[in-house]
């Protein structure tokens, strides 16, 4: 993954996450003002998705770290030099991907739901 792609993914997540939060808060406020009960599925989804994304992100980061370390070990054993900075982008991308995927899906779903 290129650094440019990582910047784009980070920027997109930076804008979409508050949008999803605003849509969910809007639903909660409407339910409170109209006296309706909160949507238990949505409330449960808010928590369970974060737990799942955190676990997936931790696993992806560990795999990216392992891959970078393995690539450096092979490079050193074959006479090349270790690439100290090349794995950082892949590791950061691996950490963001699970969150970005869920935020994009939620943004689409919630924006259709309220319109």
Coordinates of C-alpha atoms in Angstrom, one line a residue:
X1 CA 0.0 0.0 0.0
X2 CA 1.3 3.4 -0.8
X3 CA 1.5 6.3 1.6
X4 CA -0.9 8.2 -0.6
X5 CA -3.6 5.5 -0.2
X6 CA -3.0 5.4 3.5
X7 CA -3.6 9.2 3.7
X8 CA -6.8 8.9 1.7
X9 CA -8.1 6.1 3.9
X10 CA -7.2 8.1 7.1
X11 CA -8.9 11.2 5.7
X12 CA -12.0 9.3 4.7
X13 CA -12.3 7.7 8.1
X14 CA -11.8 11.0 9.8
X15 CA -14.9 12.4 8.0
X16 CA -17.1 9.3 8.0
X17 CA -16.8 8.4 11.6
X18 CA -18.3 11.6 13.0
X19 CA -21.0 11.3 10.3
X20 CA -22.0 7.9 11.6
X21 CA -21.9 9.1 15.1
X22 CA -24.2 12.1 14.2
X23 CA -26.7 9.8 12.5
X24 CA -26.9 7.5 15.5
X25 CA -27.2 10.4 17.9
X26 CA -30.0 11.8 15.7
X27 CA -31.9 8.5 15.9
X28 CA -31.5 8.4 19.7
X29 CA -32.7 12.0 20.0
X30 CA -35.7 11.4 17.9
X31 CA -36.6 8.3 19.9
X32 CA -36.2 10.2 23.2
X33 CA -38.3 13.2 21.9
X34 CA -41.1 11.1 20.5
X35 CA -41.2 8.6 23.4
X36 CA -40.3 5.6 21.3
X37 CA -38.0 2.9 22.6
X38 CA -34.4 2.9 21.5
X39 CA -33.6 0.4 18.7
X40 CA -31.9 -2.4 20.7
X41 CA -30.3 -3.8 17.6
X42 CA -28.6 -0.6 16.7
X43 CA -27.4 -0.1 20.3
X44 CA -26.0 -3.6 20.4
X45 CA -24.4 -3.1 17.0
X46 CA -22.6 0.0 18.2
X47 CA -20.7 -2.0 20.8
X48 CA -20.2 -5.3 19.1
X49 CA -18.8 -3.8 15.9
X50 CA -16.2 -1.9 17.9
X51 CA -15.1 -5.0 19.7
X52 CA -14.9 -7.0 16.5
X53 CA -13.0 -4.2 14.7
X54 CA -10.6 -3.9 17.5
X55 CA -9.9 -7.7 17.5
X56 CA -9.6 -7.7 13.7
X57 CA -7.3 -4.7 13.8
X58 CA -5.0 -6.2 16.4
X59 CA -4.7 -9.4 14.4
X60 CA -4.0 -7.5 11.2
X61 CA -1.3 -5.4 12.9
X62 CA 0.3 -8.5 14.3
X63 CA 0.3 -10.1 10.9
X64 CA 1.8 -7.0 9.3
X65 CA 4.5 -6.8 12.0
X66 CA 5.3 -10.4 11.5
X67 CA 5.4 -10.0 7.7
X68 CA 7.7 -7.0 7.9
X69 CA 10.0 -8.7 10.4
X70 CA 10.2 -11.8 8.2
X71 CA 10.9 -9.8 5.1
X72 CA 13.7 -8.0 6.9
X73 CA 15.1 -11.2 8.2
X74 CA 15.2 -12.7 4.7
X75 CA 16.7 -9.6 3.3
X76 CA 19.5 -9.6 5.9
X77 CA 20.1 -13.4 5.4
X78 CA 20.5 -12.9 1.6
X79 CA 22.9 -10.0 2.0
X80 CA 20.6 -7.1 1.6
X81 CA 20.0 -4.4 4.2
X82 CA 17.0 -4.2 6.4
X83 CA 14.3 -1.7 5.3
X84 CA 13.5 0.1 8.5
X85 CA 10.7 2.4 7.2
X86 CA 8.9 0.3 4.6
X87 CA 6.7 -1.7 7.0
X88 CA 5.2 1.3 8.8
X89 CA 2.7 2.1 6.0
X90 CA 1.5 -1.5 5.8
X91 CA 1.1 -1.7 9.6
X92 CA -0.9 1.5 9.8
X93 CA -3.1 0.4 6.9
X94 CA -3.7 -2.9 8.5
X95 CA -4.8 -1.1 11.7
X96 CA -7.2 1.2 9.9
X97 CA -8.8 -1.2 7.5
X98 CA -11.3 -3.0 9.9
X99 CA -12.5 0.3 11.2
X100 CA -12.8 2.0 7.8
X101 CA -14.8 -1.0 6.4
X102 CA -17.3 -0.9 9.2
X103 CA -17.7 2.9 9.2
X104 CA -18.3 2.9 5.4
X105 CA -21.0 0.2 5.7
X106 CA -22.7 2.0 8.7
X107 CA -22.6 5.4 6.9
X108 CA -24.4 3.9 3.9
X109 CA -26.9 1.9 6.0
X110 CA -27.8 4.7 8.4
X111 CA -28.0 7.4 5.7
X112 CA -30.6 5.3 3.8
X113 CA -32.5 4.5 7.0
X114 CA -33.1 8.2 7.9
X115 CA -33.9 9.5 4.4

